[in-house]
PDB file of C-alpha atoms and ligand atoms in Angstrom:
ATOM      1  CA  MET A   1       0.000   0.000   0.000  1.00  0.00           C
ATOM      2  CA  SER A   2       1.387   3.421  -0.938  1.00  0.00           C
ATOM      3  CA  LEU A   3       1.061   6.059   1.760  1.00  0.00           C
ATOM      4  CA  ALA A   4       1.679   9.778   1.372  1.00  0.00           C
ATOM      5  CA  ILE A   5       2.112  12.338   4.118  1.00  0.00           C
ATOM      6  CA  CYS A   6       0.956  15.937   3.542  1.00  0.00           C
ATOM      7  CA  PRO A   7       2.557  17.854   6.424  1.00  0.00           C
ATOM      8  CA  GLY A   8       2.107  21.514   7.274  1.00  0.00           C
ATOM      9  CA  SER A   9       1.075  24.196   9.712  1.00  0.00           C
ATOM     10  CA  PHE A  10      -2.361  24.622   8.071  1.00  0.00           C
ATOM     11  CA  ASP A  11      -2.941  27.852  10.024  1.00  0.00           C
ATOM     12  CA  PRO A  12      -5.657  27.641   8.687  1.00  0.00           C
ATOM     13  CA  LEU A  13      -6.304  25.175   5.826  1.00  0.00           C
ATOM     14  CA  THR A  14      -6.848  26.949   2.476  1.00  0.00           C
ATOM     15  CA  LEU A  15      -8.190  25.821  -0.901  1.00  0.00           C
ATOM     16  CA  GLY A  16      -4.541  25.697  -2.038  1.00  0.00           C
ATOM     17  CA  HIS A  17      -3.782  23.081   0.634  1.00  0.00           C
ATOM     18  CA  LEU A  18      -6.968  21.184  -0.198  1.00  0.00           C
ATOM     19  CA  ASP A  19      -6.019  21.076  -3.880  1.00  0.00           C
ATOM     20  CA  ILE A  20      -2.649  19.469  -3.027  1.00  0.00           C
ATOM     21  CA  ILE A  21      -4.317  16.981  -0.634  1.00  0.00           C
ATOM     22  CA  SER A  22      -6.919  15.875  -3.198  1.00  0.00           C
ATOM     23  CA  ARG A  23      -4.301  15.497  -5.939  1.00  0.00           C
ATOM     24  CA  ALA A  24      -2.178  13.394  -3.553  1.00  0.00           C
ATOM     25  CA  ALA A  25      -5.274  11.277  -2.828  1.00  0.00           C
ATOM     26  CA  ASN A  26      -5.540  10.551  -6.578  1.00  0.00           C
ATOM     27  CA  MET A  27      -1.942   9.304  -6.641  1.00  0.00           C
ATOM     28  CA  PHE A  28      -1.637   7.242  -3.444  1.00  0.00           C
ATOM     29  CA  ASP A  29      -3.712   4.514  -1.739  1.00  0.00           C
ATOM     30  CA  HIS A  30      -3.756   6.452   1.514  1.00  0.00           C
ATOM     31  CA  VAL A  31      -2.970  10.058   2.456  1.00  0.00           C
ATOM     32  CA  VAL A  32      -2.290  11.374   5.956  1.00  0.00           C
ATOM     33  CA  VAL A  33      -2.610  15.126   6.413  1.00  0.00           C
ATOM     34  CA  VAL A  34      -0.545  15.894   9.485  1.00  0.00           C
ATOM     35  CA  VAL A  35      -0.679  19.126  11.439  1.00  0.00           C
ATOM     36  CA  MET A  36       2.870  19.651  12.668  1.00  0.00           C
ATOM     37  CA  ALA A  37       2.659  21.039  16.186  1.00  0.00           C
ATOM     38  CA  ASN A  38       6.276  22.012  16.540  1.00  0.00           C
ATOM     39  CA  SER A  39       6.678  24.519  13.736  1.00  0.00           C
ATOM     40  CA  GLY A  40       8.715  27.576  14.723  1.00  0.00           C
ATOM     41  CA  LYS A  41       5.758  29.783  13.777  1.00  0.00           C
ATOM     42  CA  ASN A  42       3.438  31.338  16.355  1.00  0.00           C
ATOM     43  CA  PRO A  43       0.105  29.973  15.130  1.00  0.00           C
ATOM     44  CA  ALA A  44      -3.223  31.822  15.211  1.00  0.00           C
ATOM     45  CA  PHE A  45      -5.176  28.569  15.658  1.00  0.00           C
ATOM     46  CA  THR A  46      -4.530  25.761  18.126  1.00  0.00           C
ATOM     47  CA  VAL A  47      -3.451  22.364  16.840  1.00  0.00           C
ATOM     48  CA  GLN A  48      -6.924  21.001  17.711  1.00  0.00           C
ATOM     49  CA  GLU A  49      -8.663  23.812  15.794  1.00  0.00           C
ATOM     50  CA  ARG A  50      -6.445  23.273  12.756  1.00  0.00           C
ATOM     51  CA  TYR A  51      -7.014  19.502  12.969  1.00  0.00           C
ATOM     52  CA  ALA A  52     -10.817  19.985  13.170  1.00  0.00           C
ATOM     53  CA  PHE A  53     -10.839  22.396  10.183  1.00  0.00           C
ATOM     54  CA  ILE A  54      -9.048  19.800   8.051  1.00  0.00           C
ATOM     55  CA  GLN A  55     -11.200  16.924   9.307  1.00  0.00           C
ATOM     56  CA  ARG A  56     -14.364  18.811   8.314  1.00  0.00           C
ATOM     57  CA  SER A  57     -12.934  19.643   4.880  1.00  0.00           C
ATOM     58  CA  VAL A  58     -11.662  16.199   3.813  1.00  0.00           C
ATOM     59  CA  CYS A  59     -14.588  14.036   4.936  1.00  0.00           C
ATOM     60  CA  ASP A  60     -15.655  13.546   1.287  1.00  0.00           C
ATOM     61  CA  LEU A  61     -12.172  12.463   0.146  1.00  0.00           C
ATOM     62  CA  PRO A  62     -11.767   8.689   0.347  1.00  0.00           C
ATOM     63  CA  GLY A  63      -8.505   7.397   1.807  1.00  0.00           C
ATOM     64  CA  VAL A  64      -7.595  10.672   3.540  1.00  0.00           C
ATOM     65  CA  GLU A  65      -6.832  10.679   7.264  1.00  0.00           C
ATOM     66  CA  VAL A  66      -5.914  13.617   9.523  1.00  0.00           C
ATOM     67  CA  ASP A  67      -3.390  13.467  12.341  1.00  0.00           C
ATOM     68  CA  THR A  68      -1.239  15.743  14.502  1.00  0.00           C
ATOM     69  CA  TYR A  69       2.406  15.286  15.421  1.00  0.00           C
ATOM     70  CA  ASP A  70       4.807  17.023  17.737  1.00  0.00           C
ATOM     71  CA  GLY A  71       8.228  15.949  16.518  1.00  0.00           C
ATOM     72  CA  LEU A  72      10.384  15.587  13.442  1.00  0.00           C
ATOM     73  CA  LEU A  73       8.688  14.904  10.133  1.00  0.00           C
ATOM     74  CA  ALA A  74      11.324  12.232   9.368  1.00  0.00           C
ATOM     75  CA  ASP A  75      10.347  10.372  12.564  1.00  0.00           C
ATOM     76  CA  TYR A  76       6.673  10.555  11.650  1.00  0.00           C
ATOM     77  CA  CYS A  77       7.482   9.157   8.178  1.00  0.00           C
ATOM     78  CA  ALA A  78       9.359   6.254   9.783  1.00  0.00           C
ATOM     79  CA  LEU A  79       6.488   5.652  12.227  1.00  0.00           C
ATOM     80  CA  ARG A  80       3.954   5.419   9.373  1.00  0.00           C
ATOM     81  CA  ASP A  81       6.342   3.705   6.938  1.00  0.00           C
ATOM     82  CA  ALA A  82       5.463   6.429   4.408  1.00  0.00           C
ATOM     83  CA  THR A  83       6.155   6.120   0.695  1.00  0.00           C
ATOM     84  CA  ALA A  84       6.340   9.862   0.131  1.00  0.00           C
ATOM     85  CA  VAL A  85       5.969  13.336   1.573  1.00  0.00           C
ATOM     86  CA  VAL A  86       3.890  15.528  -0.740  1.00  0.00           C
ATOM     87  CA  ARG A  87       4.468  19.294  -0.679  1.00  0.00           C
ATOM     88  CA  GLY A  88       3.003  22.049  -2.816  1.00  0.00           C
ATOM     89  CA  LEU A  89       5.269  24.505  -4.622  1.00  0.00           C
ATOM     90  CA  ARG A  90       3.948  27.959  -5.368  1.00  0.00           C
ATOM     91  CA  VAL A  91       6.537  30.538  -6.390  1.00  0.00           C
ATOM     92  CA  MET A  92      10.301  30.230  -6.547  1.00  0.00           C
ATOM     93  CA  SER A  93      10.596  31.666  -3.037  1.00  0.00           C
ATOM     94  CA  ASP A  94       9.110  28.398  -1.660  1.00  0.00           C
ATOM     95  CA  PHE A  95      11.840  26.424  -3.341  1.00  0.00           C
ATOM     96  CA  GLU A  96      14.860  27.041  -1.106  1.00  0.00           C
ATOM     97  CA  TYR A  97      13.038  26.124   2.107  1.00  0.00           C
ATOM     98  CA  GLU A  98      11.315  23.115   0.525  1.00  0.00           C
ATOM     99  CA  PHE A  99      14.561  21.811  -0.973  1.00  0.00           C
ATOM    100  CA  GLN A 100      16.359  22.138   2.366  1.00  0.00           C
ATOM    101  CA  MET A 101      13.539  20.316   4.152  1.00  0.00           C
ATOM    102  CA  ALA A 102      13.465  17.517   1.577  1.00  0.00           C
ATOM    103  CA  LEU A 103      17.230  16.975   1.843  1.00  0.00           C
ATOM    104  CA  THR A 104      17.107  17.020   5.644  1.00  0.00           C
ATOM    105  CA  ASN A 105      14.274  14.486   5.727  1.00  0.00           C
ATOM    106  CA  ASN A 106      16.100  12.333   3.249  1.00  0.00           C
ATOM    107  CA  SER A 107      19.256  12.302   5.358  1.00  0.00           C
ATOM    108  CA  LEU A 108      17.253  11.350   8.480  1.00  0.00           C
ATOM    109  CA  HIS A 109      14.947   8.815   6.807  1.00  0.00           C
ATOM    110  CA  ALA A 110      16.039   7.912   3.275  1.00  0.00           C
ATOM    111  CA  LYS A 111      13.132   5.528   2.677  1.00  0.00           C
ATOM    112  CA  THR A 112      10.605   8.349   2.228  1.00  0.00           C
ATOM    113  CA  GLU A 113      10.922  10.489  -0.914  1.00  0.00           C
ATOM    114  CA  THR A 114       9.626  14.050  -1.189  1.00  0.00           C
ATOM    115  CA  ILE A 115       7.370  14.859  -4.132  1.00  0.00           C
ATOM    116  CA  PHE A 116       6.553  18.433  -5.140  1.00  0.00           C
ATOM    117  CA  LEU A 117       3.291  19.295  -6.845  1.00  0.00           C
ATOM    118  CA  PRO A 118       3.052  22.645  -8.620  1.00  0.00           C
ATOM    119  CA  ALA A 119       0.352  24.887  -7.159  1.00  0.00           C
ATOM    120  CA  ASN A 120      -2.864  25.154  -9.088  1.00  0.00           C
ATOM    121  CA  ARG A 121      -2.782  28.411 -11.097  1.00  0.00           C
ATOM    122  CA  GLU A 122      -5.892  29.610  -9.252  1.00  0.00           C
ATOM    123  CA  TYR A 123      -4.240  29.259  -5.820  1.00  0.00           C
ATOM    124  CA  MET A 124      -0.706  30.283  -6.728  1.00  0.00           C
ATOM    125  CA  PHE A 125      -0.765  33.366  -4.474  1.00  0.00           C
ATOM    126  CA  LEU A 126      -2.928  31.929  -1.733  1.00  0.00           C
ATOM    127  CA  SER A 127      -1.451  31.382   1.723  1.00  0.00           C
ATOM    128  CA  SER A 128      -2.749  30.967   5.279  1.00  0.00           C
ATOM    129  CA  SER A 129      -1.293  34.354   6.195  1.00  0.00           C
ATOM    130  CA  VAL A 130      -3.205  36.098   3.381  1.00  0.00           C
ATOM    131  CA  VAL A 131      -6.422  34.444   4.612  1.00  0.00           C
ATOM    132  CA  ARG A 132      -5.753  35.510   8.218  1.00  0.00           C
ATOM    133  CA  GLU A 133      -5.121  39.085   7.158  1.00  0.00           C
ATOM    134  CA  ILE A 134      -8.294  39.351   5.065  1.00  0.00           C
ATOM    135  CA  ALA A 135     -10.433  37.680   7.762  1.00  0.00           C
ATOM    136  CA  ARG A 136      -9.105  39.926  10.539  1.00  0.00           C
ATOM    137  CA  TYR A 137     -10.463  42.940   8.694  1.00  0.00           C
ATOM    138  CA  GLY A 138     -13.862  41.307   8.354  1.00  0.00           C
ATOM    139  CA  ARG A 139     -13.692  40.701   4.593  1.00  0.00           C
ATOM    140  CA  ASP A 140     -15.179  37.584   2.995  1.00  0.00           C
ATOM    141  CA  ILE A 141     -12.778  34.616   2.789  1.00  0.00           C
ATOM    142  CA  SER A 142     -15.198  32.091   1.290  1.00  0.00           C
ATOM    143  CA  THR A 143     -13.346  31.982  -2.047  1.00  0.00           C
ATOM    144  CA  PHE A 144     -10.059  31.129  -0.283  1.00  0.00           C
ATOM    145  CA  VAL A 145     -10.976  28.393   2.221  1.00  0.00           C
ATOM    146  CA  PRO A 146     -13.389  25.426   2.194  1.00  0.00           C
ATOM    147  CA  ARG A 147     -16.952  26.716   2.629  1.00  0.00           C
ATOM    148  CA  ALA A 148     -17.601  24.485   5.661  1.00  0.00           C
ATOM    149  CA  ILE A 149     -14.973  26.258   7.770  1.00  0.00           C
ATOM    150  CA  ALA A 150     -15.032  29.849   6.467  1.00  0.00           C
ATOM    151  CA  ALA A 151     -17.398  31.242   9.124  1.00  0.00           C
ATOM    152  CA  ASP A 152     -15.482  29.684  12.025  1.00  0.00           C
ATOM    153  CA  ILE A 153     -12.133  31.003  10.762  1.00  0.00           C
ATOM    154  CA  GLN A 154     -13.644  34.450  10.399  1.00  0.00           C
ATOM    155  CA  ALA A 155     -15.264  34.287  13.858  1.00  0.00           C
ATOM    156  CA  LYS A 156     -12.064  33.341  15.655  1.00  0.00           C
ATOM    157  CA  LEU A 157      -9.987  35.987  13.904  1.00  0.00           C
ATOM    158  CA  CYS A 158     -12.575  38.638  14.700  1.00  0.00           C
ATOM    159  CA  GLY A 159     -12.344  37.676  18.381  1.00  0.00           C
ATOM    160  CA  LYS A 160     -15.408  35.452  18.652  1.00  0.00           C
ATOM    161  CA  GLU A 161     -15.631  31.875  19.991  1.00  0.00           C
ATOM    162  CA  ILE A 162     -15.599  28.998  17.494  1.00  0.00           C
ATOM    163  CA  LYS A 163     -18.915  27.183  17.835  1.00  0.00           C
ATOM    164  CA  HIS A 164     -18.395  23.986  15.831  1.00  0.00           C
ATOM    165  CA  GLU A 165     -14.959  22.507  16.241  1.00  0.00           C
ATOM    166  CA  CYS A 166     -15.848  19.048  14.954  1.00  0.00           C
ATOM    167  CA  GLY A 167     -18.352  17.331  12.711  1.00  0.00           C
TER     168      GLY A 167
HETATM  169  P1  ADP B   1       4.572  24.852   6.433  1.00  0.00           P
HETATM  170  O1  ADP B   1       4.640  25.735   7.630  1.00  0.00           O
HETATM  171  O2  ADP B   1       5.065  23.456   6.692  1.00  0.00           O
HETATM  172  O3  ADP B   1       5.147  25.439   5.174  1.00  0.00           O
HETATM  173  P2  ADP B   1       1.957  25.419   5.309  1.00  0.00           P
HETATM  174  O4  ADP B   1       0.633  25.152   5.954  1.00  0.00           O
HETATM  175  O5  ADP B   1       2.337  26.821   5.077  1.00  0.00           O
HETATM  176  O6  ADP B   1       3.000  24.634   6.196  1.00  0.00           O
HETATM  177  O7  ADP B   1       2.018  24.652   3.925  1.00  0.00           O
HETATM  178  C1  ADP B   1       1.865  23.258   3.854  1.00  0.00           C
HETATM  179  C2  ADP B   1       2.134  22.806   2.431  1.00  0.00           C
HETATM  180  O8  ADP B   1       1.154  23.333   1.551  1.00  0.00           O
HETATM  181  C3  ADP B   1       3.488  23.285   1.883  1.00  0.00           C
HETATM  182  O9  ADP B   1       3.987  22.280   1.035  1.00  0.00           O
HETATM  183  C4  ADP B   1       3.120  24.507   1.091  1.00  0.00           C
HETATM  184  O10 ADP B   1       4.052  24.775   0.067  1.00  0.00           O
HETATM  185  C5  ADP B   1       1.786  24.055   0.514  1.00  0.00           C
HETATM  186  N1  ADP B   1       0.944  25.170   0.149  1.00  0.00           N
HETATM  187  C6  ADP B   1       0.587  26.236   0.908  1.00  0.00           C
HETATM  188  N2  ADP B   1      -0.233  27.065   0.229  1.00  0.00           N
HETATM  189  C7  ADP B   1      -0.390  26.508  -1.016  1.00  0.00           C
HETATM  190  C8  ADP B   1      -1.091  26.891  -2.208  1.00  0.00           C
HETATM  191  N3  ADP B   1      -1.790  28.016  -2.276  1.00  0.00           N
HETATM  192  N4  ADP B   1      -1.006  26.078  -3.279  1.00  0.00           N
HETATM  193  C9  ADP B   1      -0.280  24.937  -3.226  1.00  0.00           C
HETATM  194  N5  ADP B   1       0.415  24.522  -2.151  1.00  0.00           N
HETATM  195  C10 ADP B   1       0.362  25.289  -1.058  1.00  0.00           C
END
């Protein structure tokens, strides 16, 4: 069975992330989207919130599982005996960081290859930080994130409680 890992901060999940996840699901038997808890970034959403947003957005995609991990990606790949790590590449500025990460993972756990998928033209300039910025100022983000989670992202970033974390 081929298994792909789609790791990231997902702070929050965007349609760009979802596009990469669904394309990975077309290529592999099983895909695990893993929210990495230990990223150096200072996230706007908790790991549980990010996990729940993804869970609610991938429920229609067969063979896609969501998980969280606090540790090295290479160790998670070994734990799951992963075939590949799938990452999305937007502009050239992503490349240096992604290349460094792929080489590091490869030196720690050579069995798992990294595969890069070019961003969909429509989502080329879409990032979690752009979504957070637009939502904070109360503008509509429904064309940037899955519809099911748009209101809850907006609510949290405008200082309101999130009502539906799961389901
Ligand atoms: P990280 O902090 O690990 O970079 P992100 O949540 O920012 O986590 O991104 C996770 C993955 O999704 C990365 O491979 C990133 O390049 C990819 N990605 C982010 N936004 C897009 C997008 N708009 N289109 C395609 N891939 C994307």
